[in-house]
Coordinates of C-alpha atoms and ligand atoms in Angstrom, one line a residue:
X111 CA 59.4 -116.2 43.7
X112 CA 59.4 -112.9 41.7
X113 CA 56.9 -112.5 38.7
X114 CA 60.0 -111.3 36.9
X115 CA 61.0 -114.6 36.7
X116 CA 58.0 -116.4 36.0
X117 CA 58.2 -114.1 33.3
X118 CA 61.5 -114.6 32.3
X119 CA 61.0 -118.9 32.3
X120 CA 57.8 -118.6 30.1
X121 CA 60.0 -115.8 27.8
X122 CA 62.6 -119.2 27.6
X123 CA 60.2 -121.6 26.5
X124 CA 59.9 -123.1 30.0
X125 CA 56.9 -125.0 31.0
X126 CA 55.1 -122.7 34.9
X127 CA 54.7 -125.0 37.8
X128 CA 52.0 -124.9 39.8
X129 CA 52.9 -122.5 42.2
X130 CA 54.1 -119.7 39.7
X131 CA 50.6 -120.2 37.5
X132 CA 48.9 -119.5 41.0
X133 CA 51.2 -116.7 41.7
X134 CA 49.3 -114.9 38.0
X135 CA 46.3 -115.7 38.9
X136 CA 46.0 -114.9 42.6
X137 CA 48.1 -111.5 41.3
X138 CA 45.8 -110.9 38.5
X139 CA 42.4 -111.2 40.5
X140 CA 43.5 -108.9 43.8
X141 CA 45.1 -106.7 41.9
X142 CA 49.0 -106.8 43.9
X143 CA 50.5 -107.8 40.4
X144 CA 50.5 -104.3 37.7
X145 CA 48.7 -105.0 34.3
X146 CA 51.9 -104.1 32.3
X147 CA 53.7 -107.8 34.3
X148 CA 50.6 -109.2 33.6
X149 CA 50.5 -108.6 30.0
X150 CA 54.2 -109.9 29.6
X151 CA 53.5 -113.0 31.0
X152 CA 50.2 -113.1 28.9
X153 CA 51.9 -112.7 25.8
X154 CA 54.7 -114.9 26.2
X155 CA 51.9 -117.3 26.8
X156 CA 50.7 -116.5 23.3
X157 CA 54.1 -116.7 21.8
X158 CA 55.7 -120.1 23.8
X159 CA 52.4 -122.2 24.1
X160 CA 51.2 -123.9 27.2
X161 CA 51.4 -128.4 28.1
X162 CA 47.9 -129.6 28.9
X163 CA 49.3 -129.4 32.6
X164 CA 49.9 -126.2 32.5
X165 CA 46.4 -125.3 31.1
X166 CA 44.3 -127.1 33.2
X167 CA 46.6 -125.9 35.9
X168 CA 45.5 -122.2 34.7
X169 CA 42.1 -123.3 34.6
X170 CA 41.4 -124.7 38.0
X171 CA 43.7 -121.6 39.4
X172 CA 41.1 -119.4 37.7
X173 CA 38.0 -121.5 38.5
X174 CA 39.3 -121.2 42.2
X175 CA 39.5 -117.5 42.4
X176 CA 35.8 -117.3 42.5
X177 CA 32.8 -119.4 43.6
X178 CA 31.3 -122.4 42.1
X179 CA 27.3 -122.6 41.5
X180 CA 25.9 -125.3 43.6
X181 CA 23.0 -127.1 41.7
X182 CA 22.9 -130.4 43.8
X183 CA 19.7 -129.4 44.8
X184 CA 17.8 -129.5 41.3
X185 CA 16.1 -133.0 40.4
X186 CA 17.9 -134.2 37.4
X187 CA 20.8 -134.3 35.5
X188 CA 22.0 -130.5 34.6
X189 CA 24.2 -129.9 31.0
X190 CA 25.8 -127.2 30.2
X191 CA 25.7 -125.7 26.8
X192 CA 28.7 -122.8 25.3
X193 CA 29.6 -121.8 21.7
X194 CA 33.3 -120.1 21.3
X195 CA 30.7 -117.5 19.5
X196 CA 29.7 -116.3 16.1
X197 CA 27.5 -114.5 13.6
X198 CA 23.7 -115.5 14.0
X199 CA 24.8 -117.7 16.6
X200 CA 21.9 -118.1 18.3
X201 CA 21.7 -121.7 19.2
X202 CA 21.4 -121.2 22.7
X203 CA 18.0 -119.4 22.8
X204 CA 16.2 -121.9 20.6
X205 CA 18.1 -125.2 22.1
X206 CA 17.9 -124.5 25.9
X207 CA 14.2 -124.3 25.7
X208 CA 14.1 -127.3 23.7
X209 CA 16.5 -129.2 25.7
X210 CA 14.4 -128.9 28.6
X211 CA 11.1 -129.7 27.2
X212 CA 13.0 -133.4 26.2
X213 CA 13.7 -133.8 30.2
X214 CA 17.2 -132.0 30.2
X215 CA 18.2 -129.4 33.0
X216 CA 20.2 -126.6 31.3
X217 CA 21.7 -124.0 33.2
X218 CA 23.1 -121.1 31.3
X219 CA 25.0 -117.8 32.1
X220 CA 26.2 -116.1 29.2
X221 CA 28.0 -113.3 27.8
X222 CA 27.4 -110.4 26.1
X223 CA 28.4 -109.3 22.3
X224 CA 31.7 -107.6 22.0
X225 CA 33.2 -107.0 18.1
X226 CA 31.8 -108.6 15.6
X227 CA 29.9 -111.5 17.4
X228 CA 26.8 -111.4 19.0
X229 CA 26.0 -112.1 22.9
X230 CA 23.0 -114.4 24.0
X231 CA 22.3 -111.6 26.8
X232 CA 22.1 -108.8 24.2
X233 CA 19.7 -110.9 22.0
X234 CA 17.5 -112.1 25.6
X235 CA 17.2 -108.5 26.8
X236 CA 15.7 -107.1 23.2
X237 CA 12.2 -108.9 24.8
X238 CA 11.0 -106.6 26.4
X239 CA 11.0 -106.5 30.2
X240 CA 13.2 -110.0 30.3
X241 CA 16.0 -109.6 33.2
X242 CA 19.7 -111.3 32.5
X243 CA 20.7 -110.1 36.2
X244 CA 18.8 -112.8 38.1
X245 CA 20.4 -113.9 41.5
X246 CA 21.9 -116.8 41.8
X247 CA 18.5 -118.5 44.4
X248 CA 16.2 -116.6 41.4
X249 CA 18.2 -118.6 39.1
X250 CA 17.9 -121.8 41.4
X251 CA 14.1 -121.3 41.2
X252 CA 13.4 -120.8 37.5
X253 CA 15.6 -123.9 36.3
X254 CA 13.5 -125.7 39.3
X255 CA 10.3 -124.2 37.7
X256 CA 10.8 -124.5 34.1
X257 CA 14.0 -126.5 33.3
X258 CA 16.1 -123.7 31.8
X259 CA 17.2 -120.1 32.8
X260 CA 19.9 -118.1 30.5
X261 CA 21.3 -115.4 33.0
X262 CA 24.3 -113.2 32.8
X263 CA 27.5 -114.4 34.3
X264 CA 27.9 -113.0 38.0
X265 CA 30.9 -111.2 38.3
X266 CA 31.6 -113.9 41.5
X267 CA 32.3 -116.6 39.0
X268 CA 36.0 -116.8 37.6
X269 CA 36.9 -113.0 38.5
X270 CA 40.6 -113.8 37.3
X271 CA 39.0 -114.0 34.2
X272 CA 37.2 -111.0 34.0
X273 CA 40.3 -109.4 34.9
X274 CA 42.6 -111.2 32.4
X275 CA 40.5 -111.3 29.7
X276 CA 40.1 -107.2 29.7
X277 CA 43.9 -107.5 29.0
X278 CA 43.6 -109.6 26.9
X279 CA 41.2 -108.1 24.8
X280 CA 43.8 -104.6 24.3
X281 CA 47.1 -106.3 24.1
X282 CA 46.7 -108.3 21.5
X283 CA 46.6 -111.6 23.2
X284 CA 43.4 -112.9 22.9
X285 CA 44.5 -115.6 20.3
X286 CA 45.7 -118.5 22.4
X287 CA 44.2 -121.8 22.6
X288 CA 45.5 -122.4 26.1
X289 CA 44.2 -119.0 27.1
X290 CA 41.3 -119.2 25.2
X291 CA 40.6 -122.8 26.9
X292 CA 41.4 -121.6 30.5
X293 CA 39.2 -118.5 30.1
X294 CA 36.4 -120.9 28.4
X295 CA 36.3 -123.9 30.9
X296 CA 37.0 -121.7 34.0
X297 CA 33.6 -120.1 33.8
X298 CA 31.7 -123.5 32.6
X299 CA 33.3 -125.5 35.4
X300 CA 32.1 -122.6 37.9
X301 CA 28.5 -123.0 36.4
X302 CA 28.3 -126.6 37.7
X303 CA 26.8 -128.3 35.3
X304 CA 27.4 -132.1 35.6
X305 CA 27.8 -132.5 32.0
X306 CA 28.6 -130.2 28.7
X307 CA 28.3 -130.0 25.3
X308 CA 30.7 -127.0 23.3
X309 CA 30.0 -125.9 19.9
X310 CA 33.6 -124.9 18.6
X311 CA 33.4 -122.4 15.4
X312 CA 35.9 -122.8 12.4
X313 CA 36.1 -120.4 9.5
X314 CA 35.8 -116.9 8.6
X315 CA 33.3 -115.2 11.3
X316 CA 34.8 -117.7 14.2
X317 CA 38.3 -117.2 16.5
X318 CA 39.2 -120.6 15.4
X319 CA 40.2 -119.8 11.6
X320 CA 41.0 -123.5 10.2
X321 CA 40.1 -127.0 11.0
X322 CA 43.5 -127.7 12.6
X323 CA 42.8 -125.0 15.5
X324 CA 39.4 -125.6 15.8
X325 CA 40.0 -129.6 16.2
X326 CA 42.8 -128.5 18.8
X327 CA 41.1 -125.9 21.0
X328 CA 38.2 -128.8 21.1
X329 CA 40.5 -131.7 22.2
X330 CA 42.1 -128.9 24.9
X331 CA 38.3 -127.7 26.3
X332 CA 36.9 -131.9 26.2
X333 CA 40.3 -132.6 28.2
X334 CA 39.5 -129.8 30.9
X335 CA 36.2 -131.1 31.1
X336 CA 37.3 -134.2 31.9
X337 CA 39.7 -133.7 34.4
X338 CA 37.4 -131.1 36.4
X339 CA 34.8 -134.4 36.8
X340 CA 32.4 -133.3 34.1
X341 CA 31.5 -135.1 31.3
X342 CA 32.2 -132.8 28.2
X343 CA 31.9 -133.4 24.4
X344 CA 33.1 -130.2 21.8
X345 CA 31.1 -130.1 18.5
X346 CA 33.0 -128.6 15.4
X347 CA 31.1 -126.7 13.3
X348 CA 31.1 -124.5 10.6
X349 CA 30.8 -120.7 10.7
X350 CA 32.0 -119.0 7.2
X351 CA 28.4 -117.8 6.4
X352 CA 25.9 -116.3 9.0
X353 CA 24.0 -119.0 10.8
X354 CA 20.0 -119.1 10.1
X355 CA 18.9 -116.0 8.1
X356 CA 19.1 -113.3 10.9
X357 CA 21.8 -111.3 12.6
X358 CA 21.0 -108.9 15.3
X359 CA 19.1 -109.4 18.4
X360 CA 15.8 -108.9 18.1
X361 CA 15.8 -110.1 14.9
X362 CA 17.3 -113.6 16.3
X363 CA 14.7 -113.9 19.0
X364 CA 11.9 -114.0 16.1
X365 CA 14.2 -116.5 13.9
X366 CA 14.6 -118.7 17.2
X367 CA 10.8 -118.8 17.8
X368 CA 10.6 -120.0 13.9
X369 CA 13.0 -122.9 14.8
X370 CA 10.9 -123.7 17.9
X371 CA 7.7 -124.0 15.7
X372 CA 9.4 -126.4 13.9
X373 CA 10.2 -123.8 11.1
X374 CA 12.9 -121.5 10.4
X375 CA 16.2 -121.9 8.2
X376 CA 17.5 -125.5 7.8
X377 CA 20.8 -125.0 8.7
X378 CA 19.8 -123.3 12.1
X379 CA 17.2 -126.3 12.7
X380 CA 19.5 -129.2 12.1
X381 CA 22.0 -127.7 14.5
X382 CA 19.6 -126.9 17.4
X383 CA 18.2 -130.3 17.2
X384 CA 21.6 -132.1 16.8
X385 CA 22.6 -130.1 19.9
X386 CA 19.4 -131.1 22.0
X387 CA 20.0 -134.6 21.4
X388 CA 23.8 -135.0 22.2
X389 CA 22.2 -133.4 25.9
X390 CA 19.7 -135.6 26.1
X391 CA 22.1 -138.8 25.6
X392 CA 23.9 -137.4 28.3
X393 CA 21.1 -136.7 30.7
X394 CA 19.6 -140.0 30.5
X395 CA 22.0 -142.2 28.5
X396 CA 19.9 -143.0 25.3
X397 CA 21.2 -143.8 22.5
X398 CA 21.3 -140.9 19.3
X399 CA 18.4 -142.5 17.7
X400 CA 16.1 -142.5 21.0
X401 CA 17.2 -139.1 22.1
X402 CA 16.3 -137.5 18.4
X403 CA 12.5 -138.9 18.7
X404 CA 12.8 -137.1 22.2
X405 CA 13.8 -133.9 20.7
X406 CA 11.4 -134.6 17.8
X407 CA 8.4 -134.8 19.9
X408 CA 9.4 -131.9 22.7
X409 CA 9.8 -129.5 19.0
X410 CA 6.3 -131.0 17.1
X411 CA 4.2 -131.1 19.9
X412 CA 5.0 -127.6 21.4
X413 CA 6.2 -128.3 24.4
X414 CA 9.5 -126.1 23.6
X415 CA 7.6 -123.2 22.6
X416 CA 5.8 -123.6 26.1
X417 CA 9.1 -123.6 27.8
X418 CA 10.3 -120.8 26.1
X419 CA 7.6 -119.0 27.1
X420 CA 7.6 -119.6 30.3
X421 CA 11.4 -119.1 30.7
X422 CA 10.6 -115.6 29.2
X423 CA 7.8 -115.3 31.5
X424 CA 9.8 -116.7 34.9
X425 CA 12.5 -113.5 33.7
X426 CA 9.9 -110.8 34.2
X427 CA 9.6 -110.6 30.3
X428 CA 7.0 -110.4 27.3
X429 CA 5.9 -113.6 26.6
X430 CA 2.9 -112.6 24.3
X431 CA 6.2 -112.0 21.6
X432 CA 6.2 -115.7 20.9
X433 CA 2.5 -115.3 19.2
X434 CA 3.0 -111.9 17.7
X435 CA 7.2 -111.6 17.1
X436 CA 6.1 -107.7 16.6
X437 CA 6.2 -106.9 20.1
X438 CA 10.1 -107.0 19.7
X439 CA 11.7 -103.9 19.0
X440 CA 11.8 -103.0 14.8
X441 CA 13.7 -100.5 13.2
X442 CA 12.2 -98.0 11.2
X443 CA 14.3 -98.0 7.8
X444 CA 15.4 -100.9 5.8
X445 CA 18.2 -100.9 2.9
X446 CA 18.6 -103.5 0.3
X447 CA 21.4 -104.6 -1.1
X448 CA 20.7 -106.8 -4.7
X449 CA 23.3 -108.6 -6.3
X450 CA 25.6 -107.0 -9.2
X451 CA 25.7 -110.1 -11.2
X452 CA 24.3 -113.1 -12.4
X453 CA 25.5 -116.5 -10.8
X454 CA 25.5 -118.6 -7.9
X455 CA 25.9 -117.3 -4.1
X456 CA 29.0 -118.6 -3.6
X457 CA 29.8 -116.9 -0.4
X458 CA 28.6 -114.5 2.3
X459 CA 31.3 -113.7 4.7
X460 CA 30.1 -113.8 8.4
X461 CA 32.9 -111.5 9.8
X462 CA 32.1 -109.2 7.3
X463 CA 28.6 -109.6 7.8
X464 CA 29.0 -109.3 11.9
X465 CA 31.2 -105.9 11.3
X466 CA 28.6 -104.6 8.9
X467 CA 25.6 -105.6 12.1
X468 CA 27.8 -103.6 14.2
X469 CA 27.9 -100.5 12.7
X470 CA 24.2 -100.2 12.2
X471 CA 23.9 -101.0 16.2
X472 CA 23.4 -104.2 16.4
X473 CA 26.7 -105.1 18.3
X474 CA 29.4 -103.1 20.0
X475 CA 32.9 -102.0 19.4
X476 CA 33.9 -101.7 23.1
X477 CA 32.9 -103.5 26.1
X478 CA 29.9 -101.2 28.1
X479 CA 28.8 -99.1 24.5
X480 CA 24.8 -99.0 24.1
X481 CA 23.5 -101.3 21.3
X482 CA 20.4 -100.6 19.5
X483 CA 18.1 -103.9 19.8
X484 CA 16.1 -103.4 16.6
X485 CA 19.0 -103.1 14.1
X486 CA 20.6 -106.0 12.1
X487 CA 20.6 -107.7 9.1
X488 CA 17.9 -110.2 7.2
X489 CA 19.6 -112.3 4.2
X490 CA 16.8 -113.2 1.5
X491 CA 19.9 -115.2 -0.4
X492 CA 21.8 -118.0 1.3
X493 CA 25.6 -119.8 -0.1
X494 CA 24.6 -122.0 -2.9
X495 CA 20.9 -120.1 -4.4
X496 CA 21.0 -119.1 -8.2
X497 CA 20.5 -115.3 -8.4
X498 CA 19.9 -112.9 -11.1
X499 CA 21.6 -109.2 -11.0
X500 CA 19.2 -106.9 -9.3
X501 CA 17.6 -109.6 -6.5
X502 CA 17.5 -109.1 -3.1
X503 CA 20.5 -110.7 -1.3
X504 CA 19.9 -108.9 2.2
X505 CA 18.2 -106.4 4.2
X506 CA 19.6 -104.1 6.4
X507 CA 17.8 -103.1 9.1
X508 CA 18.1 -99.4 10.7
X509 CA 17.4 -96.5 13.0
X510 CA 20.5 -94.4 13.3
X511 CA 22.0 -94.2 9.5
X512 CA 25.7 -92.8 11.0
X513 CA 26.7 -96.1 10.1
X514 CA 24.7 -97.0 7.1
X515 CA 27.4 -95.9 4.4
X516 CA 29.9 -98.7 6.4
X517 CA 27.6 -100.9 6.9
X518 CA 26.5 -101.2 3.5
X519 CA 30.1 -101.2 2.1
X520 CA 30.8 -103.6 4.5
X521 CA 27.7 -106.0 2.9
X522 CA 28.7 -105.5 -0.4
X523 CA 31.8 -106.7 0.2
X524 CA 30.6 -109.7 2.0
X525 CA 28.8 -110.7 -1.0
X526 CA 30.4 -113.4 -3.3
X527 CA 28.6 -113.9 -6.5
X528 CA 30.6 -116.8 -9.2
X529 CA 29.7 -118.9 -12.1
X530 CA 29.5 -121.9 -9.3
X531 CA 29.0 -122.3 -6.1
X532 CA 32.5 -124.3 -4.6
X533 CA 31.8 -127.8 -3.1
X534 CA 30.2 -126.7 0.4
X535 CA 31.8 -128.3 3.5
X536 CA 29.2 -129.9 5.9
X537 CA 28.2 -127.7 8.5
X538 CA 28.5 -130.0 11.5
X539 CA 32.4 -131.4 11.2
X540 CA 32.0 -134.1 13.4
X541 CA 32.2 -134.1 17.5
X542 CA 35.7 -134.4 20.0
X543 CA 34.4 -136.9 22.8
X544 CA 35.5 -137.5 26.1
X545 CA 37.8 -140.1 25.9
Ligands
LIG9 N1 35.4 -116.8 24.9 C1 35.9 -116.7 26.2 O1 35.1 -116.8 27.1 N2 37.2 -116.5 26.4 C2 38.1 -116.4 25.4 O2 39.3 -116.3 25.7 C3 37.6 -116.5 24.1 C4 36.3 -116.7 23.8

């Protein structure tokens, strides 16, 4: 078979067999098949639309290019946690800690920030001294030793994703579900988890843009799951504002050691702990009410501050942060921005928001750029809060001011001020479940 005309049948609306979706993949990850064949086929992909045979066909073709993590040898049940990524999105930091002080195993290898989304790596490695590049037996020992490690994915898991998504990334073709789902479920089915619980973004700062695609890239990801023998449930949530108060790395760390004290902003707490508990009913079967007392106690008691210490501690990092948060880095300048009018806060756009991080250093435009771990941005006003002209609405936070003009046009513009605040949709919009 020719790639031309696996090309050419995807071009026509046709639906790849096996062996052609193997052909891409095989091509893609040693390299015999050129990036400009590639990128046809991707984008015809984009424009025609994948069958759920096809995708999980692409998924288990791109899980088999690389290895799969054996964890048969940790004592207990091991779930999986991923977020298709957002602004203040950090979930993960605060919930695998958690998880595991309420009896739950959670393995994660994450990514780093690229656009206007942040990375769980990029937010881990502002502690100072902690390591993201732990082998795979130094990863084996820490979730032995403390329940949880977050590393950085090795480059041995899903290579033909590594590869694809690069293309991806610069041809425009990034906005697929079944691409999105393959890439997504390629890498978590390499992790080997036995179980895994996705949190799938919808609105303004997320890929997912409406309800509709969210709902759809959730039913696609729970279906892979399933099929690749793990048991997988998709949350849906909300990401049109930032989530918790802070965006930027180390910023984050400090907010998610505010959640693990039990404090920290409600919207951010509720999600953490909702999180924790759909892991815990699948680690030990209980039922939602039983596993929120679990996750109650592990929070109120302090067991998850322990384990994020020690997970901080197992990584060759700076513990002592989680008592005095100013160990992190801090940026030496801050800018307010205040609010032009009287009203209600009726929005604060996350992409904008995430863009405006970015420039101050907080993220990255292009994979491999330097970030600056200090910088990011602190809202004092959250979606719904009365506010008088001339209050604080946010804080950036800055060492390098190159970007501070954007940045704070960027903000301003993020900033929606109105006589009322519109009727606010829940945050958490309800869970896909294995069927
Ligand atoms: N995250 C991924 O890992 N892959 C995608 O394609 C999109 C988001």
């Amino acid at each position: 078979m020719h790639f031309t005309e696996v090309i050419a049948r995807k071009r026509d609306g046709h639906a790849l067999a096996r062996d052609a979706i193997d052909l891409f993949v095989n091509g893609a990850t040693d390299g015999s098949i050129p990036d400009y064949q590639l990128s046809a086929l991707l984008m015809a992909i984009v424009l025609r639309g994948m069958d759920d045979e096809e995708t999980a066909a692409l998924t288990d073709a791109m899980l088999r290019s690389g290895v799969r993590v054996d964890l048969s040898s940790l004592p207990g049940t091991t779930v999986g946690k991923h977020s298709t990524g957002g602004v203040g999105d950090k979930v993960s930091i605060a919930l695998a800690p958690l998880a595991a002080a309420a009896g739950v195993i959670v393995p994660k290898m994450s990514g780093r920030g690229l656009g206007h989304t942040g990375g769980t790596l990029d937010k881990l490695e502002s502690i100072p001294g902690y390591r993201t590049d732990l082998s795979v037996a130094e990863f084996l020992r820490v979730l032995r030793d403390v329940g949880t490690s977050i590393i950085g994915q090795t480059a041995a898991l899903a290579p033909a994703d590594k590869k694809l998504y690069a293309l991806r990334d610069v041809t425009a073709t990034v906005e697929s579900i079944p691409l999105i789902a393959a890439s997504i479920m390629s890498k978590k089915l390499a992790e080997g988890s036995s179980a895994l619980v996705l949190d799938v973004k919808c609105g303004r700062g997320a890929f997912m843009k409406t309800e509709a695609d969210a709902r759809a890239l959730a039913r696609t990801l729970v279906a892979i799951g399933r099929q690749g023998g793990v048991r997988t449930v998709a949350l849906i949530s909300r990401m049109d504002a930032p989530l918790g108060r802070a965006i930027g790395n180390a910023l984050e760390i400090a907010e998610c050691v505010a959640i693990l004290r039990g404090e920290g902003p409600d919207d951010l707490q509720a999600l953490v702990r909702t999180i924790a508990a759909r892991m815990v009913m699948l680690a030990d079967g209980s039922d939602a009410d039983a596993a929120a007392r679990t996750v109650a106690r592990a929070l109120d008691s302090g067991a998850a501050l322990a384990r994020l210490q020690a997970m901080i501690t197992a990584h060759g990092g700076d513990a002592a942060i989680v008592d005095d948060p100013g160990r992190l880095p801090q940026a030496a300048n801050r800018r307010t921005v205040a609010a032009s009018r009287n009203g209600v806060v009726a929005g604060l756009d996350a992409a904008l928001l995430g863009a405006a991080a970015v420039r101050l250093g907080a993220g990255r435009e292009r994979a491999g750029a330097p970030i600056d771990h200090a910088a990011g941005i602190v809202l004092e006003a959250r979606p719904g809060d009365t506010i008088t002209r001339g209050d604080p609405v946010l804080h950036l936070h800055y060492n390098d001011a190159r970007g501070l003009d954007e940045a704070l046009r960027l903000a301003e513009s993020a900033i929606l001020v109105d006589e009322a605040a519109p009727a606010a949709p829940p945050l958490m919009m309800g869970w896909i479940e294995d069927q």
